[in-house]
Amino acid sequence: MESTPTPLPGLSPDEMFPALTAQQQARVLAHGRSRKIRSGETIVEPNEQGIKFFVVVTGRLELLLRSEHKEEVIALCGPGMFTGELNVLSGRRGLVQIRASEPSELIEIEREPLQGLVQTDSELSDISCALLSYEDWN
C-alpha cells in the first residue's frame, strides 16, 4: 500500500511566499517609502547587489529567470507578498529579474533600514528568516 509523503515544513505556497498583513506592511512602510511602477517596469536585474526589498501593496510582480534564449516566470508576488530577494539581508547578488506585470504600488526599503527592522521586530524577523532559510537550501 502506498503512502502519501508528508510535505516538508515551508513547502506550502503560503509558507514559501507569505503575505504581510496591513499592520505588518505599515511597520515596513515606516522604514521605507511608497513607490508606484508601470506595467513592464523592471525593479531588479539579475546579478545586481541586493540593496532594496519590496512589498507589493497593489498589483503584481513577476520573478524571472533569464537565459540567452528564454525567460521563465518562476514566481508571482501579489498584494501583501514581498520579493524573495532576501539577498538584501545576506549581501549576496540576486539571481532573478523582478518586473511589474501590471501597474503596481510597492513599499521599497533599503538594506540598512531593513536590517534594523528585522532586528527589532520579531514577527517580521521570523517571517523573513523562514524565507531566507528556504532560499538557502533550495
Short mmCIF file of N, CA and C in Angstrom, two decimals:
data_model
loop_
_atom_site.label_atom_id
_atom_site.label_comp_id
_atom_site.label_asym_id
_atom_site.label_seq_id
_atom_site.Cartn_x
_atom_site.Cartn_y
_atom_site.Cartn_z
N MET A 1 0.85 -1.18 0.00
CA MET A 1 0.00 0.00 0.00
C MET A 1 0.90 1.24 0.00
N GLU A 2 0.61 2.18 -0.90
CA GLU A 2 1.41 3.40 -1.00
C GLU A 2 0.94 4.42 0.03
N SER A 3 1.89 5.16 0.57
CA SER A 3 1.52 6.22 1.50
C SER A 3 1.88 7.57 0.86
N THR A 4 1.15 8.57 1.25
CA THR A 4 1.41 9.91 0.75
C THR A 4 2.52 10.52 1.58
N PRO A 5 3.58 11.02 0.92
CA PRO A 5 4.67 11.61 1.70
C PRO A 5 4.20 12.86 2.44
N THR A 6 4.75 13.06 3.61
CA THR A 6 4.45 14.25 4.40
C THR A 6 5.27 15.42 3.84
N PRO A 7 4.60 16.54 3.49
CA PRO A 7 5.36 17.67 2.95
C PRO A 7 6.33 18.23 3.98
N LEU A 8 7.46 18.68 3.50
CA LEU A 8 8.44 19.31 4.38
C LEU A 8 7.92 20.66 4.86
N PRO A 9 8.30 21.08 6.07
CA PRO A 9 7.88 22.40 6.54
C PRO A 9 8.40 23.46 5.57
N GLY A 10 7.56 24.45 5.29
CA GLY A 10 7.96 25.54 4.42
C GLY A 10 7.72 25.29 2.96
N LEU A 11 7.07 24.17 2.61
CA LEU A 11 6.87 23.88 1.20
C LEU A 11 5.48 24.25 0.69
N SER A 12 4.57 24.63 1.54
CA SER A 12 3.27 25.07 1.04
C SER A 12 3.44 26.49 0.48
N PRO A 13 2.63 26.86 -0.53
CA PRO A 13 2.76 28.20 -1.10
C PRO A 13 2.65 29.32 -0.06
N ASP A 14 1.77 29.15 0.93
CA ASP A 14 1.63 30.19 1.95
C ASP A 14 2.89 30.35 2.79
N GLU A 15 3.61 29.26 3.01
CA GLU A 15 4.84 29.35 3.80
C GLU A 15 6.01 29.83 2.95
N MET A 16 6.05 29.44 1.67
CA MET A 16 7.15 29.86 0.81
C MET A 16 7.04 31.34 0.45
N PHE A 17 5.82 31.80 0.24
CA PHE A 17 5.59 33.18 -0.16
C PHE A 17 4.54 33.81 0.75
N PRO A 18 4.90 34.09 1.99
CA PRO A 18 3.91 34.62 2.93
C PRO A 18 3.47 36.03 2.52
N ALA A 19 2.25 36.37 2.90
CA ALA A 19 1.71 37.70 2.65
C ALA A 19 1.67 38.46 3.97
N LEU A 20 2.15 39.68 3.94
CA LEU A 20 2.12 40.51 5.14
C LEU A 20 0.74 41.13 5.31
N THR A 21 0.31 41.25 6.54
CA THR A 21 -0.97 41.90 6.84
C THR A 21 -0.82 43.41 6.64
N ALA A 22 -1.93 44.11 6.66
CA ALA A 22 -1.89 45.58 6.53
C ALA A 22 -1.07 46.20 7.66
N GLN A 23 -1.19 45.66 8.87
CA GLN A 23 -0.42 46.18 10.00
C GLN A 23 1.07 45.94 9.81
N GLN A 24 1.45 44.77 9.33
CA GLN A 24 2.86 44.47 9.08
C GLN A 24 3.41 45.37 7.96
N GLN A 25 2.61 45.58 6.92
CA GLN A 25 3.02 46.46 5.83
C GLN A 25 3.26 47.88 6.34
N ALA A 26 2.40 48.34 7.24
CA ALA A 26 2.56 49.69 7.80
C ALA A 26 3.87 49.80 8.57
N ARG A 27 4.25 48.74 9.27
CA ARG A 27 5.52 48.76 10.01
C ARG A 27 6.71 48.80 9.05
N VAL A 28 6.60 48.09 7.93
CA VAL A 28 7.66 48.14 6.92
C VAL A 28 7.72 49.54 6.30
N LEU A 29 6.56 50.09 5.95
CA LEU A 29 6.50 51.41 5.33
C LEU A 29 7.12 52.49 6.21
N ALA A 30 7.02 52.34 7.51
CA ALA A 30 7.62 53.32 8.43
C ALA A 30 9.13 53.39 8.27
N HIS A 31 9.75 52.37 7.67
CA HIS A 31 11.20 52.34 7.46
C HIS A 31 11.59 52.50 6.00
N GLY A 32 10.58 52.61 5.12
CA GLY A 32 10.85 52.70 3.69
C GLY A 32 10.04 53.81 3.05
N ARG A 33 9.65 53.58 1.79
CA ARG A 33 8.85 54.57 1.08
C ARG A 33 7.90 53.87 0.12
N SER A 34 6.81 54.55 -0.23
CA SER A 34 5.85 54.05 -1.19
C SER A 34 6.37 54.37 -2.60
N ARG A 35 6.18 53.44 -3.52
CA ARG A 35 6.66 53.64 -4.89
C ARG A 35 5.65 53.05 -5.87
N LYS A 36 5.27 53.84 -6.89
CA LYS A 36 4.38 53.35 -7.94
C LYS A 36 5.22 53.03 -9.16
N ILE A 37 4.90 51.88 -9.81
CA ILE A 37 5.63 51.48 -11.00
C ILE A 37 4.65 51.10 -12.11
N ARG A 38 5.13 51.22 -13.35
CA ARG A 38 4.32 50.91 -14.53
C ARG A 38 4.39 49.41 -14.84
N SER A 39 3.42 48.94 -15.58
CA SER A 39 3.45 47.58 -16.09
C SER A 39 4.68 47.41 -16.97
N GLY A 40 5.41 46.33 -16.77
CA GLY A 40 6.62 46.07 -17.56
C GLY A 40 7.88 46.69 -17.00
N GLU A 41 7.76 47.53 -15.97
CA GLU A 41 8.95 48.17 -15.39
C GLU A 41 9.75 47.16 -14.58
N THR A 42 11.06 47.12 -14.82
CA THR A 42 11.96 46.24 -14.08
C THR A 42 12.49 46.97 -12.86
N ILE A 43 12.42 46.31 -11.71
CA ILE A 43 12.93 46.94 -10.48
C ILE A 43 14.20 46.28 -9.97
N VAL A 44 14.48 45.05 -10.42
CA VAL A 44 15.71 44.35 -10.04
C VAL A 44 16.21 43.58 -11.26
N GLU A 45 17.50 43.68 -11.52
CA GLU A 45 18.14 42.91 -12.59
C GLU A 45 18.94 41.76 -11.98
N PRO A 46 19.08 40.63 -12.71
CA PRO A 46 19.90 39.54 -12.20
C PRO A 46 21.34 40.00 -11.97
N ASN A 47 21.97 39.43 -10.97
CA ASN A 47 23.36 39.69 -10.61
C ASN A 47 23.61 41.06 -10.01
N GLU A 48 22.55 41.84 -9.75
CA GLU A 48 22.72 43.10 -9.03
C GLU A 48 22.94 42.80 -7.55
N GLN A 49 23.75 43.64 -6.93
CA GLN A 49 23.90 43.53 -5.48
C GLN A 49 22.57 43.94 -4.86
N GLY A 50 22.05 43.10 -3.98
CA GLY A 50 20.75 43.38 -3.38
C GLY A 50 20.81 44.55 -2.42
N ILE A 51 20.18 45.66 -2.78
CA ILE A 51 20.18 46.81 -1.89
C ILE A 51 18.78 47.26 -1.51
N LYS A 52 17.75 46.67 -2.15
CA LYS A 52 16.37 47.05 -1.85
C LYS A 52 15.49 45.81 -1.74
N PHE A 53 14.46 45.94 -0.93
CA PHE A 53 13.49 44.91 -0.64
C PHE A 53 12.13 45.52 -0.96
N PHE A 54 11.22 44.75 -1.54
CA PHE A 54 9.93 45.29 -1.97
C PHE A 54 8.78 44.48 -1.41
N VAL A 55 7.73 45.18 -0.97
CA VAL A 55 6.47 44.57 -0.57
C VAL A 55 5.42 45.07 -1.54
N VAL A 56 4.62 44.18 -2.10
CA VAL A 56 3.57 44.56 -3.04
C VAL A 56 2.35 45.03 -2.24
N VAL A 57 1.92 46.26 -2.48
CA VAL A 57 0.71 46.78 -1.85
C VAL A 57 -0.48 46.51 -2.79
N THR A 58 -0.33 46.89 -4.05
CA THR A 58 -1.32 46.58 -5.09
C THR A 58 -0.56 46.17 -6.34
N GLY A 59 -1.22 45.39 -7.19
CA GLY A 59 -0.59 44.97 -8.43
C GLY A 59 0.07 43.62 -8.31
N ARG A 60 1.06 43.37 -9.19
CA ARG A 60 1.71 42.06 -9.22
C ARG A 60 3.11 42.20 -9.80
N LEU A 61 4.04 41.47 -9.19
CA LEU A 61 5.41 41.40 -9.68
C LEU A 61 5.69 39.99 -10.18
N GLU A 62 6.50 39.91 -11.25
CA GLU A 62 6.97 38.63 -11.77
C GLU A 62 8.44 38.47 -11.40
N LEU A 63 8.82 37.29 -10.93
CA LEU A 63 10.22 36.95 -10.70
C LEU A 63 10.61 36.02 -11.83
N LEU A 64 11.65 36.42 -12.60
CA LEU A 64 12.00 35.70 -13.81
C LEU A 64 13.44 35.22 -13.78
N LEU A 65 13.65 34.00 -14.29
CA LEU A 65 14.98 33.50 -14.57
C LEU A 65 15.18 33.71 -16.06
N ARG A 66 16.32 34.29 -16.43
CA ARG A 66 16.58 34.57 -17.83
C ARG A 66 17.82 33.82 -18.29
N SER A 67 17.75 33.30 -19.51
CA SER A 67 18.91 32.71 -20.15
C SER A 67 19.06 33.38 -21.51
N GLU A 68 20.02 32.95 -22.28
CA GLU A 68 20.27 33.58 -23.58
C GLU A 68 19.05 33.58 -24.48
N HIS A 69 18.27 32.51 -24.43
CA HIS A 69 17.20 32.36 -25.41
C HIS A 69 15.78 32.35 -24.84
N LYS A 70 15.67 32.45 -23.53
CA LYS A 70 14.31 32.43 -22.97
C LYS A 70 14.29 33.08 -21.60
N GLU A 71 13.08 33.40 -21.18
CA GLU A 71 12.86 33.84 -19.80
C GLU A 71 11.71 33.02 -19.25
N GLU A 72 11.83 32.68 -17.96
CA GLU A 72 10.84 31.84 -17.31
C GLU A 72 10.35 32.52 -16.05
N VAL A 73 9.03 32.69 -15.94
CA VAL A 73 8.44 33.23 -14.72
C VAL A 73 8.47 32.11 -13.69
N ILE A 74 9.20 32.36 -12.58
CA ILE A 74 9.31 31.32 -11.55
C ILE A 74 8.41 31.59 -10.35
N ALA A 75 7.94 32.83 -10.22
CA ALA A 75 7.03 33.15 -9.12
C ALA A 75 6.31 34.46 -9.43
N LEU A 76 5.15 34.62 -8.83
CA LEU A 76 4.40 35.86 -8.90
C LEU A 76 4.19 36.35 -7.47
N CYS A 77 4.35 37.64 -7.27
CA CYS A 77 4.12 38.25 -5.96
C CYS A 77 2.93 39.19 -6.08
N GLY A 78 1.89 38.91 -5.32
CA GLY A 78 0.69 39.75 -5.31
C GLY A 78 0.63 40.57 -4.04
N PRO A 79 -0.49 41.25 -3.82
CA PRO A 79 -0.64 42.12 -2.66
C PRO A 79 -0.29 41.43 -1.34
N GLY A 80 0.53 42.13 -0.56
CA GLY A 80 0.97 41.64 0.75
C GLY A 80 2.24 40.81 0.68
N MET A 81 2.57 40.31 -0.51
CA MET A 81 3.75 39.47 -0.64
C MET A 81 4.99 40.33 -0.82
N PHE A 82 6.13 39.78 -0.47
CA PHE A 82 7.38 40.52 -0.65
C PHE A 82 8.31 39.75 -1.55
N THR A 83 9.20 40.49 -2.19
CA THR A 83 10.12 39.86 -3.12
C THR A 83 11.02 38.90 -2.36
N GLY A 84 11.35 37.81 -3.03
CA GLY A 84 12.20 36.79 -2.43
C GLY A 84 13.66 37.16 -2.45
N GLU A 85 13.96 38.35 -2.89
CA GLU A 85 15.35 38.76 -2.97
C GLU A 85 15.86 39.15 -1.58
N LEU A 86 15.85 38.17 -0.69
CA LEU A 86 16.36 38.41 0.66
C LEU A 86 17.88 38.44 0.67
N ASN A 87 18.45 38.40 -0.53
CA ASN A 87 19.89 38.64 -0.66
C ASN A 87 20.21 40.04 -0.13
N VAL A 88 19.18 40.86 -0.01
CA VAL A 88 19.35 42.19 0.58
C VAL A 88 19.94 42.05 1.99
N LEU A 89 19.42 41.08 2.77
CA LEU A 89 19.92 40.89 4.13
C LEU A 89 21.29 40.22 4.15
N SER A 90 21.48 39.26 3.25
CA SER A 90 22.71 38.48 3.28
C SER A 90 23.85 39.15 2.52
N GLY A 91 23.54 40.15 1.68
CA GLY A 91 24.57 40.84 0.91
C GLY A 91 24.98 40.13 -0.36
N ARG A 92 24.27 39.05 -0.72
CA ARG A 92 24.59 38.32 -1.95
C ARG A 92 23.92 38.97 -3.16
N ARG A 93 24.44 38.64 -4.33
CA ARG A 93 23.83 39.12 -5.57
C ARG A 93 22.55 38.35 -5.85
N GLY A 94 21.59 39.03 -6.46
CA GLY A 94 20.32 38.40 -6.80
C GLY A 94 20.44 37.50 -8.02
N LEU A 95 19.55 36.54 -8.12
CA LEU A 95 19.57 35.60 -9.22
C LEU A 95 18.48 35.86 -10.25
N VAL A 96 17.50 36.67 -9.90
CA VAL A 96 16.33 36.84 -10.76
C VAL A 96 16.14 38.29 -11.17
N GLN A 97 15.35 38.44 -12.24
CA GLN A 97 14.87 39.75 -12.64
C GLN A 97 13.49 39.90 -12.02
N ILE A 98 13.17 41.09 -11.53
CA ILE A 98 11.85 41.34 -10.96
C ILE A 98 11.24 42.50 -11.73
N ARG A 99 10.03 42.28 -12.28
CA ARG A 99 9.35 43.35 -13.02
C ARG A 99 7.86 43.29 -12.74
N ALA A 100 7.23 44.42 -12.97
CA ALA A 100 5.78 44.52 -12.75
C ALA A 100 5.04 43.91 -13.93
N SER A 101 4.07 43.07 -13.65
CA SER A 101 3.24 42.52 -14.72
C SER A 101 1.98 43.37 -14.92
N GLU A 102 1.80 44.36 -14.04
CA GLU A 102 0.70 45.32 -14.14
C GLU A 102 1.08 46.54 -13.32
N PRO A 103 0.39 47.67 -13.50
CA PRO A 103 0.72 48.83 -12.65
C PRO A 103 0.62 48.42 -11.19
N SER A 104 1.61 48.83 -10.40
CA SER A 104 1.69 48.35 -9.02
C SER A 104 2.14 49.45 -8.08
N GLU A 105 1.76 49.31 -6.83
CA GLU A 105 2.28 50.15 -5.76
C GLU A 105 3.06 49.24 -4.83
N LEU A 106 4.28 49.67 -4.50
CA LEU A 106 5.18 48.88 -3.67
C LEU A 106 5.62 49.66 -2.45
N ILE A 107 6.08 48.95 -1.46
CA ILE A 107 6.85 49.55 -0.38
C ILE A 107 8.29 49.15 -0.67
N GLU A 108 9.15 50.14 -0.75
CA GLU A 108 10.56 49.92 -1.04
C GLU A 108 11.36 50.27 0.21
N ILE A 109 12.23 49.36 0.62
CA ILE A 109 13.03 49.62 1.81
C ILE A 109 14.48 49.25 1.50
N GLU A 110 15.39 50.12 1.88
CA GLU A 110 16.82 49.92 1.65
C GLU A 110 17.38 48.89 2.64
N ARG A 111 18.57 48.40 2.37
CA ARG A 111 19.18 47.33 3.16
C ARG A 111 19.34 47.68 4.65
N GLU A 112 19.94 48.81 4.96
CA GLU A 112 20.19 49.14 6.38
C GLU A 112 18.91 49.26 7.19
N PRO A 113 17.90 50.02 6.71
CA PRO A 113 16.65 50.06 7.49
C PRO A 113 15.98 48.70 7.61
N LEU A 114 16.09 47.86 6.56
CA LEU A 114 15.51 46.52 6.63
C LEU A 114 16.22 45.68 7.70
N GLN A 115 17.54 45.76 7.75
CA GLN A 115 18.28 45.02 8.77
C GLN A 115 17.86 45.47 10.16
N GLY A 116 17.72 46.78 10.36
CA GLY A 116 17.27 47.29 11.65
C GLY A 116 15.88 46.82 12.00
N LEU A 117 14.99 46.79 11.00
CA LEU A 117 13.62 46.37 11.22
C LEU A 117 13.56 44.90 11.66
N VAL A 118 14.28 44.01 10.97
CA VAL A 118 14.21 42.59 11.34
C VAL A 118 14.92 42.32 12.67
N GLN A 119 15.82 43.22 13.08
CA GLN A 119 16.47 43.06 14.39
C GLN A 119 15.57 43.51 15.53
N THR A 120 14.62 44.41 15.25
CA THR A 120 13.79 44.96 16.31
C THR A 120 12.34 44.48 16.27
N ASP A 121 11.91 43.88 15.16
CA ASP A 121 10.53 43.43 15.02
C ASP A 121 10.56 41.90 14.88
N SER A 122 10.32 41.20 16.00
CA SER A 122 10.47 39.74 16.00
C SER A 122 9.51 39.05 15.03
N GLU A 123 8.31 39.58 14.90
CA GLU A 123 7.33 38.95 14.00
C GLU A 123 7.81 39.01 12.55
N LEU A 124 8.25 40.18 12.10
CA LEU A 124 8.76 40.31 10.73
C LEU A 124 10.06 39.55 10.55
N SER A 125 10.87 39.51 11.58
CA SER A 125 12.12 38.76 11.52
C SER A 125 11.85 37.28 11.32
N ASP A 126 10.87 36.73 12.04
CA ASP A 126 10.53 35.31 11.89
C ASP A 126 10.07 35.00 10.48
N ILE A 127 9.27 35.88 9.90
CA ILE A 127 8.77 35.66 8.54
C ILE A 127 9.92 35.71 7.54
N SER A 128 10.77 36.71 7.63
CA SER A 128 11.85 36.85 6.66
C SER A 128 12.92 35.78 6.84
N CYS A 129 13.22 35.40 8.06
CA CYS A 129 14.24 34.37 8.30
C CYS A 129 13.77 33.00 7.83
N ALA A 130 12.49 32.70 7.95
CA ALA A 130 11.97 31.43 7.45
C ALA A 130 12.13 31.37 5.93
N LEU A 131 11.86 32.48 5.25
CA LEU A 131 12.01 32.52 3.81
C LEU A 131 13.48 32.45 3.43
N LEU A 132 14.33 33.11 4.17
CA LEU A 132 15.76 33.08 3.89
C LEU A 132 16.28 31.64 4.03
N SER A 133 15.83 30.93 5.04
CA SER A 133 16.25 29.54 5.22
C SER A 133 15.81 28.70 4.04
N TYR A 134 14.60 28.91 3.55
CA TYR A 134 14.10 28.18 2.39
C TYR A 134 14.98 28.46 1.18
N GLU A 135 15.35 29.71 0.95
CA GLU A 135 16.16 30.08 -0.21
C GLU A 135 17.54 29.45 -0.12
N ASP A 136 18.10 29.33 1.08
CA ASP A 136 19.43 28.78 1.23
C ASP A 136 19.51 27.31 0.86
N TRP A 137 18.44 26.53 1.11
CA TRP A 137 18.53 25.12 0.79
C TRP A 137 17.88 24.78 -0.53
N ASN A 138 17.22 25.73 -1.15
CA ASN A 138 16.57 25.45 -2.41
C ASN A 138 17.43 25.81 -3.58
#
